[in-house]
Amino acid sequence: MLSVYEGFFSGGARIVHTDVVLGLVEGGQRHQVLSVHAEMYREATRQRMADDACHRALTSAGVVVSALDRRQGDPAAFTGPDLAETARAMAAADVILSLKEQPLALLNQSGLPRRPVVVCLHRSDPENQGEALDALKAAIADGTVAAAVCCAESTRAAYRAAGIPAELLHVIPNGVDLLRFRPDPARRSAFRAATGIPASAPVVVLAARYDAMKNVPLFLRAAAEWLRREPEGHVLMCGTGMTPANPDLVARLGAADGTRLHLLGVRRDMETVYAAADVVALTSAWGEAAPLCLIEGMMCGAVPVTTDVGDSAAIVAGHGFVTPPDPTAIAAAWTRAVTARPDLAGALSASRERFSRTRMIASYAALLDGIHTAATPRPSLPEPL
């Protein structure tokens, strides 16, 4: 198998896809990863492939990861060396996975080896993907796309409405490592002690990159309202761009209480952060499909509170709260979630199998095995005498 990434930068889709690759490798498949870019600048942060947690996880597992020598946003056509390296990687693969539709700009280049391509879709707004949607349609018309994996029902519905044939769209919901993401009183206590948060204080966490779709201004308005109502409360903001080094975020913070609103940036120990929280929040305005933060937070015992975007409402049904995009309503829901947390613990625990990484990887493996079998020529039988 060959997986093609646009680049390595923080985000749920890359975390999920990397976990799928690692799980398939654990199951005996051989994988290689090709990245179109070795460095990306996103969310006011320069992100080098070699520094990325997903890159380190792949290489530690023995997966070969390479990158083309291209700069982000380079409008020039792919060079001869770009195409030669891509052709070598594709020739060694039986099936190719495209992490979202953006890498199809490369895979659609003429003269490359013909291999069945599976496109992994992780958003619910194909109309906002620019030329990438056109690249997906071109690859389908060319006959190279064998399937498109949708991480959510909202993804399947959106891409079907955008003109992608329904028979190509397969839903495999996101899953997480349940051994890693679980309630952990020791981690909860240690994190709170390290950050100066009292053991009894209510805590809300947002895990998101600093992007317009995440609607950080709405979150900050809700946080200000909630901290005013909850004098003991604390708010944690994690993700790329969620640091004092981001001038746009700092400008939006204004006079926010910096002693109770913590900018943590990218964390490699989100299982600890979630375990320390009472509420995992999401205020996104569009684009979400099956937000990984809600699943990871729930599995660690935090109550999810989200706006109604993508499959979020279905994910938190019976486990948390859905709110309108109104800061007062969101702040009130956070308070209800903190109060309801002991009563919801049983439902969260009972739902763990539904959000299992094992289930997700088994579904990917079955789909890829079927595509490989269908693409493998059958040996011809000898002519009867």
Short mmCIF file of C-alpha atoms in Angstrom, two decimals:
data_model
loop_
_atom_site.label_atom_id
_atom_site.label_comp_id
_atom_site.label_asym_id
_atom_site.label_seq_id
_atom_site.Cartn_x
_atom_site.Cartn_y
_atom_site.Cartn_z
CA MET A 1 0.00 0.00 0.00
CA LEU A 2 1.05 3.58 -0.65
CA SER A 3 -0.48 6.51 1.24
CA VAL A 4 -0.10 9.98 -0.24
CA TYR A 5 -0.33 12.98 2.10
CA GLU A 6 -0.53 16.63 1.04
CA GLY A 7 1.81 17.30 3.95
CA PHE A 8 2.36 16.64 7.64
CA PHE A 9 0.62 19.17 9.88
CA SER A 10 -1.51 18.92 12.99
CA GLY A 11 -5.10 17.89 12.41
CA GLY A 12 -7.58 15.12 13.10
CA ALA A 13 -7.60 13.71 9.56
CA ARG A 14 -3.84 13.08 9.62
CA ILE A 15 -4.03 11.54 13.07
CA VAL A 16 -6.80 9.16 12.00
CA HIS A 17 -5.17 8.25 8.69
CA THR A 18 -1.80 7.65 10.31
CA ASP A 19 -3.43 5.44 12.93
CA VAL A 20 -5.12 3.46 10.14
CA VAL A 21 -1.77 2.95 8.38
CA LEU A 22 -0.15 1.85 11.64
CA GLY A 23 -3.01 -0.55 12.34
CA LEU A 24 -2.80 -2.08 8.87
CA VAL A 25 0.96 -2.50 9.30
CA GLU A 26 0.32 -4.25 12.61
CA GLY A 27 -2.00 -6.57 10.70
CA GLY A 28 0.72 -7.58 8.26
CA GLN A 29 0.31 -5.17 5.35
CA ARG A 30 3.33 -3.34 3.94
CA HIS A 31 2.96 0.43 3.64
CA GLN A 32 4.91 3.37 2.31
CA VAL A 33 4.02 7.07 2.67
CA LEU A 34 4.72 9.86 0.17
CA SER A 35 4.17 13.50 1.15
CA VAL A 36 3.73 16.19 -1.50
CA HIS A 37 5.36 18.76 0.83
CA ALA A 38 8.09 18.37 3.43
CA GLU A 39 7.07 21.56 5.24
CA MET A 40 3.77 23.41 5.66
CA TYR A 41 2.85 26.83 7.07
CA ARG A 42 -0.60 26.70 8.64
CA GLU A 43 -2.38 28.24 11.63
CA ALA A 44 0.42 30.82 12.00
CA THR A 45 2.89 27.98 12.53
CA ARG A 46 5.65 26.52 10.38
CA GLN A 47 5.31 22.74 10.57
CA ARG A 48 8.18 20.55 9.37
CA MET A 49 7.50 16.95 8.44
CA ALA A 50 10.41 15.70 10.56
CA ASP A 51 8.95 17.38 13.68
CA ASP A 52 5.44 15.97 13.25
CA ALA A 53 4.13 13.37 15.70
CA CYS A 54 2.47 11.37 12.91
CA HIS A 55 5.74 11.27 10.95
CA ARG A 56 7.60 10.06 14.02
CA ALA A 57 5.00 7.39 14.71
CA LEU A 58 5.19 6.07 11.15
CA THR A 59 8.97 5.96 10.96
CA SER A 60 9.18 4.37 14.42
CA ALA A 61 6.96 1.57 13.11
CA GLY A 62 9.29 1.02 10.16
CA VAL A 63 7.10 2.74 7.55
CA VAL A 64 9.20 4.44 4.86
CA VAL A 65 8.18 8.11 4.56
CA SER A 66 9.48 10.36 1.77
CA ALA A 67 8.57 13.81 0.44
CA LEU A 68 8.80 15.62 -2.86
CA ASP A 69 11.01 18.67 -3.07
CA ARG A 70 8.17 21.18 -3.35
CA ARG A 71 7.18 24.37 -1.55
CA GLN A 72 3.67 24.90 -0.24
CA GLY A 73 1.58 26.91 -2.69
CA ASP A 74 4.03 26.39 -5.55
CA PRO A 75 1.92 27.00 -8.69
CA ALA A 76 4.50 25.37 -10.97
CA ALA A 77 3.73 22.05 -12.58
CA PHE A 78 5.16 18.93 -11.01
CA THR A 79 8.74 18.48 -12.17
CA GLY A 80 10.33 15.50 -13.81
CA PRO A 81 12.02 14.43 -10.55
CA ASP A 82 8.67 14.82 -8.71
CA LEU A 83 6.94 12.51 -11.16
CA ALA A 84 9.82 10.03 -11.23
CA GLU A 85 9.77 9.66 -7.44
CA THR A 86 5.98 9.35 -7.45
CA ALA A 87 6.09 6.73 -10.22
CA ARG A 88 8.60 4.63 -8.28
CA ALA A 89 6.43 4.73 -5.17
CA MET A 90 3.25 3.91 -7.10
CA ALA A 91 4.87 1.05 -9.03
CA ALA A 92 5.72 -0.69 -5.76
CA ALA A 93 2.11 -0.52 -4.50
CA ASP A 94 -0.98 -2.61 -5.16
CA VAL A 95 -3.44 -0.01 -3.87
CA ILE A 96 -2.97 3.71 -3.21
CA LEU A 97 -4.60 5.67 -0.40
CA SER A 98 -5.04 9.41 -0.89
CA LEU A 99 -5.41 11.31 2.38
CA LYS A 100 -8.27 13.58 1.31
CA GLU A 101 -8.63 14.68 -2.29
CA GLN A 102 -5.78 17.21 -2.43
CA PRO A 103 -3.05 14.66 -3.38
CA LEU A 104 -5.03 13.78 -6.51
CA ALA A 105 -3.47 16.82 -8.21
CA LEU A 106 -0.32 14.71 -8.19
CA LEU A 107 -1.85 11.28 -8.73
CA ASN A 108 -3.82 12.53 -11.76
CA GLN A 109 -0.63 13.40 -13.66
CA SER A 110 -0.36 11.52 -16.95
CA GLY A 111 2.18 8.77 -17.38
CA LEU A 112 2.09 7.48 -13.81
CA PRO A 113 1.45 3.77 -13.13
CA ARG A 114 -2.19 2.73 -13.08
CA ARG A 115 -3.19 1.58 -9.62
CA PRO A 116 -6.58 1.56 -7.88
CA VAL A 117 -6.90 4.65 -5.68
CA VAL A 118 -8.92 4.88 -2.47
CA VAL A 119 -9.63 8.48 -1.44
CA CYS A 120 -10.11 9.03 2.29
CA LEU A 121 -12.54 11.90 2.90
CA HIS A 122 -12.66 13.64 6.27
CA ARG A 123 -14.84 16.74 5.79
CA SER A 124 -18.44 17.60 5.04
CA ASP A 125 -17.88 20.63 2.82
CA PRO A 126 -16.62 19.48 -0.60
CA GLU A 127 -17.62 22.84 -2.09
CA ASN A 128 -14.94 24.50 0.08
CA GLN A 129 -12.13 22.26 -1.15
CA GLY A 130 -11.36 24.42 -4.18
CA GLU A 131 -9.81 22.61 -7.12
CA ALA A 132 -9.49 19.42 -5.08
CA LEU A 133 -13.11 18.46 -5.74
CA ASP A 134 -12.52 18.85 -9.48
CA ALA A 135 -9.43 16.65 -9.14
CA LEU A 136 -11.54 14.00 -7.42
CA LYS A 137 -14.14 14.07 -10.18
CA ALA A 138 -11.40 13.86 -12.83
CA ALA A 139 -9.86 10.81 -11.14
CA ILE A 140 -13.27 9.15 -10.99
CA ALA A 141 -13.93 9.88 -14.67
CA ASP A 142 -10.51 8.42 -15.47
CA GLY A 143 -11.45 5.19 -13.70
CA THR A 144 -8.62 5.26 -11.17
CA VAL A 145 -10.74 5.80 -8.03
CA ALA A 146 -11.94 2.45 -6.77
CA ALA A 147 -13.58 3.79 -3.60
CA ALA A 148 -13.91 6.80 -1.35
CA VAL A 149 -13.91 6.21 2.41
CA CYS A 150 -16.10 8.68 4.31
CA CYS A 151 -15.46 9.05 8.04
CA ALA A 152 -19.05 10.20 8.62
CA GLU A 153 -22.54 9.94 7.20
CA SER A 154 -22.50 13.70 6.69
CA THR A 155 -19.42 13.26 4.49
CA ARG A 156 -21.15 10.68 2.32
CA ALA A 157 -24.26 12.85 1.97
CA ALA A 158 -22.24 15.98 1.09
CA TYR A 159 -20.07 14.30 -1.53
CA ARG A 160 -23.02 12.49 -3.04
CA ALA A 161 -24.80 15.84 -3.34
CA ALA A 162 -21.64 17.22 -4.98
CA GLY A 163 -21.88 14.63 -7.73
CA ILE A 164 -19.70 11.76 -6.48
CA PRO A 165 -21.29 8.39 -7.43
CA ALA A 166 -22.99 6.81 -4.43
CA GLU A 167 -21.56 3.35 -5.17
CA LEU A 168 -18.03 4.66 -4.54
CA LEU A 169 -18.81 6.11 -1.11
CA HIS A 170 -18.18 3.85 1.91
CA VAL A 171 -18.65 5.04 5.50
CA ILE A 172 -16.06 3.90 8.06
CA PRO A 173 -16.54 5.95 11.25
CA ASN A 174 -13.51 7.22 13.13
CA GLY A 175 -12.19 5.21 16.05
CA VAL A 176 -9.53 5.71 18.71
CA ASP A 177 -7.12 3.62 20.76
CA LEU A 178 -9.19 2.73 23.82
CA LEU A 179 -6.11 1.72 25.81
CA ARG A 180 -4.74 5.24 25.39
CA PHE A 181 -7.95 7.24 25.62
CA ARG A 182 -9.64 6.29 28.88
CA PRO A 183 -10.54 7.89 32.20
CA ASP A 184 -7.39 8.08 34.33
CA PRO A 185 -7.62 9.63 37.82
CA ALA A 186 -3.82 9.63 38.22
CA ARG A 187 -3.26 11.57 35.00
CA ARG A 188 -6.10 13.91 35.92
CA SER A 189 -4.54 14.74 39.27
CA ALA A 190 -1.00 15.08 37.89
CA PHE A 191 -2.00 17.43 35.08
CA ARG A 192 -4.07 19.65 37.35
CA ALA A 193 -1.28 19.83 39.90
CA ALA A 194 1.27 20.73 37.19
CA THR A 195 -0.90 23.54 35.79
CA GLY A 196 -2.13 24.91 39.12
CA ILE A 197 -5.74 23.85 38.61
CA PRO A 198 -7.50 22.78 41.83
CA ALA A 199 -8.77 19.21 41.94
CA SER A 200 -12.38 20.41 42.37
CA ALA A 201 -12.32 23.07 39.64
CA PRO A 202 -14.55 22.58 36.57
CA VAL A 203 -12.44 22.43 33.39
CA VAL A 204 -13.41 22.88 29.72
CA VAL A 205 -11.03 21.92 26.92
CA LEU A 206 -11.00 22.92 23.25
CA ALA A 207 -8.69 20.83 21.05
CA ALA A 208 -8.58 22.43 17.61
CA ARG A 209 -6.22 24.12 15.19
CA TYR A 210 -6.57 27.88 14.84
CA ASP A 211 -8.72 27.87 11.72
CA ALA A 212 -11.83 29.79 10.70
CA MET A 213 -13.95 26.65 10.52
CA LYS A 214 -13.32 26.04 14.24
CA ASN A 215 -14.98 29.39 15.07
CA VAL A 216 -12.49 30.30 17.80
CA PRO A 217 -14.07 33.76 18.29
CA LEU A 218 -17.34 32.07 19.29
CA PHE A 219 -15.46 29.78 21.67
CA LEU A 220 -13.70 32.75 23.27
CA ARG A 221 -16.99 34.60 23.79
CA ALA A 222 -18.48 31.50 25.39
CA ALA A 223 -15.37 31.04 27.53
CA ALA A 224 -15.54 34.62 28.78
CA GLU A 225 -19.20 34.16 29.71
CA TRP A 226 -18.54 30.82 31.41
CA LEU A 227 -15.53 32.04 33.39
CA ARG A 228 -17.63 34.97 34.59
CA ARG A 229 -20.32 32.56 35.78
CA GLU A 230 -17.88 29.99 37.18
CA PRO A 231 -15.31 31.77 39.37
CA GLU A 232 -13.46 28.47 39.95
CA GLY A 233 -13.55 27.36 36.30
CA HIS A 234 -10.60 26.89 33.96
CA VAL A 235 -10.44 26.72 30.14
CA LEU A 236 -7.76 24.88 28.16
CA MET A 237 -7.03 25.62 24.48
CA CYS A 238 -4.90 23.07 22.63
CA GLY A 239 -3.81 22.81 19.02
CA THR A 240 -1.71 24.48 16.35
CA GLY A 241 -1.84 28.24 16.72
CA MET A 242 -3.32 28.10 20.23
CA THR A 243 -0.30 29.85 21.75
CA PRO A 244 0.77 33.36 22.78
CA ALA A 245 2.95 33.35 19.64
CA ASN A 246 -0.19 33.71 17.50
CA PRO A 247 -0.83 37.49 17.31
CA ASP A 248 -4.34 37.08 15.93
CA LEU A 249 -5.36 34.89 18.86
CA VAL A 250 -3.72 37.23 21.37
CA ALA A 251 -5.62 40.17 19.88
CA ARG A 252 -8.90 38.28 20.25
CA LEU A 253 -8.19 37.35 23.85
CA GLY A 254 -8.28 40.97 24.91
CA ALA A 255 -8.67 41.20 28.68
CA ALA A 256 -9.37 37.51 29.20
CA ASP A 257 -8.30 36.08 32.56
CA GLY A 258 -4.94 34.56 31.67
CA THR A 259 -4.74 32.79 35.01
CA ARG A 260 -7.75 30.63 34.14
CA LEU A 261 -7.55 30.48 30.33
CA HIS A 262 -4.56 28.34 29.39
CA LEU A 263 -3.01 28.38 25.89
CA LEU A 264 -1.31 24.99 25.58
CA GLY A 265 -0.52 24.75 21.86
CA VAL A 266 0.17 21.36 20.33
CA ARG A 267 0.23 18.60 22.96
CA ARG A 268 1.56 15.09 22.53
CA ASP A 269 -0.35 13.89 25.61
CA MET A 270 -3.95 14.69 24.74
CA GLU A 271 -5.11 11.62 26.65
CA THR A 272 -3.84 13.37 29.79
CA VAL A 273 -5.39 16.73 28.90
CA TYR A 274 -8.78 15.14 28.21
CA ALA A 275 -8.63 13.07 31.41
CA ALA A 276 -8.06 16.29 33.35
CA ALA A 277 -11.11 17.98 31.80
CA ASP A 278 -14.80 17.77 32.62
CA VAL A 279 -16.04 19.06 29.25
CA VAL A 280 -14.67 18.71 25.72
CA ALA A 281 -16.02 21.58 23.62
CA LEU A 282 -16.41 22.18 19.89
CA THR A 283 -17.79 25.40 18.37
CA SER A 284 -17.13 24.75 14.68
CA ALA A 285 -19.21 26.53 12.05
CA TRP A 286 -18.73 24.20 9.07
CA GLY A 287 -16.60 21.48 7.54
CA GLU A 288 -16.55 18.98 10.41
CA ALA A 289 -17.41 15.34 9.73
CA ALA A 290 -16.67 13.10 12.73
CA PRO A 291 -14.58 15.35 15.00
CA LEU A 292 -11.82 13.33 16.63
CA CYS A 293 -11.66 15.62 19.65
CA LEU A 294 -15.21 14.73 20.68
CA ILE A 295 -14.49 11.01 20.49
CA GLU A 296 -11.14 11.17 22.26
CA GLY A 297 -12.52 13.46 24.97
CA MET A 298 -15.58 11.27 25.57
CA MET A 299 -13.46 8.15 25.86
CA CYS A 300 -11.42 9.92 28.57
CA GLY A 301 -14.56 10.78 30.53
CA ALA A 302 -15.12 14.39 29.42
CA VAL A 303 -18.69 15.33 28.50
CA PRO A 304 -18.95 16.58 24.89
CA VAL A 305 -20.67 19.88 24.11
CA THR A 306 -20.79 20.79 20.42
CA THR A 307 -22.46 22.86 17.77
CA ASP A 308 -24.55 20.90 15.27
CA VAL A 309 -22.01 20.36 12.50
CA GLY A 310 -21.25 17.19 10.51
CA ASP A 311 -22.00 14.04 12.51
CA SER A 312 -21.33 15.76 15.83
CA ALA A 313 -24.94 15.56 17.05
CA ALA A 314 -25.10 11.82 16.31
CA ILE A 315 -21.74 11.23 18.01
CA VAL A 316 -22.71 12.94 21.28
CA ALA A 317 -26.33 11.74 21.39
CA GLY A 318 -26.96 10.31 24.84
CA HIS A 319 -23.48 11.34 25.99
CA GLY A 320 -23.47 15.13 25.89
CA PHE A 321 -25.10 18.29 24.58
CA VAL A 322 -25.67 20.05 21.24
CA THR A 323 -25.94 23.83 21.29
CA PRO A 324 -26.82 26.65 18.90
CA PRO A 325 -23.89 28.92 17.90
CA ASP A 326 -24.65 31.32 20.74
CA PRO A 327 -22.05 32.03 23.47
CA THR A 328 -24.61 32.30 26.28
CA ALA A 329 -26.22 28.98 25.34
CA ILE A 330 -22.82 27.33 25.02
CA ALA A 331 -21.66 28.58 28.42
CA ALA A 332 -24.89 27.32 30.00
CA ALA A 333 -24.41 23.92 28.35
CA TRP A 334 -20.88 23.67 29.74
CA THR A 335 -22.26 24.19 33.23
CA ARG A 336 -24.95 21.55 32.66
CA ALA A 337 -22.30 19.16 31.35
CA VAL A 338 -20.13 19.57 34.44
CA THR A 339 -23.14 18.86 36.66
CA ALA A 340 -24.27 15.88 34.56
CA ARG A 341 -20.82 14.29 34.25
CA PRO A 342 -21.29 11.70 37.05
CA ASP A 343 -24.66 10.63 35.63
CA LEU A 344 -23.31 10.34 32.05
CA ALA A 345 -20.27 8.25 33.01
CA GLY A 346 -22.15 4.98 32.51
CA ALA A 347 -23.34 5.89 29.02
CA LEU A 348 -19.85 7.02 28.02
CA SER A 349 -18.37 3.75 29.26
CA ALA A 350 -21.01 1.67 27.48
CA SER A 351 -20.26 3.36 24.14
CA ARG A 352 -16.55 2.54 24.05
CA GLU A 353 -16.78 -0.39 21.62
CA ARG A 354 -18.62 1.80 19.11
CA PHE A 355 -15.63 4.16 18.93
CA SER A 356 -12.93 1.49 18.87
CA ARG A 357 -9.80 1.79 16.72
CA THR A 358 -9.91 -1.99 16.25
CA ARG A 359 -13.31 -1.77 14.58
CA MET A 360 -12.17 1.06 12.32
CA ILE A 361 -8.99 -0.67 11.15
CA ALA A 362 -10.77 -3.98 10.51
CA SER A 363 -13.22 -2.14 8.25
CA TYR A 364 -10.41 -0.48 6.30
CA ALA A 365 -8.59 -3.80 5.94
CA ALA A 366 -11.70 -5.54 4.59
CA LEU A 367 -12.31 -2.79 2.02
CA LEU A 368 -8.70 -2.68 0.85
CA ASP A 369 -8.48 -6.46 0.62
CA GLY A 370 -11.58 -6.49 -1.57
CA ILE A 371 -10.21 -3.78 -3.86
CA HIS A 372 -6.86 -5.57 -4.17
CA THR A 373 -8.59 -8.85 -4.99
CA ALA A 374 -10.78 -7.21 -7.61
CA ALA A 375 -7.75 -5.54 -9.23
CA THR A 376 -5.59 -8.69 -9.30
CA PRO A 377 -5.79 -10.58 -12.63
CA ARG A 378 -6.93 -14.15 -12.27
CA PRO A 379 -4.64 -16.79 -13.73
CA SER A 380 -5.94 -18.14 -17.01
CA LEU A 381 -7.05 -21.75 -17.06
CA PRO A 382 -5.52 -24.14 -19.61
CA GLU A 383 -7.57 -24.81 -22.69
CA PRO A 384 -9.45 -28.13 -22.49
CA LEU A 385 -7.97 -30.93 -24.61
#
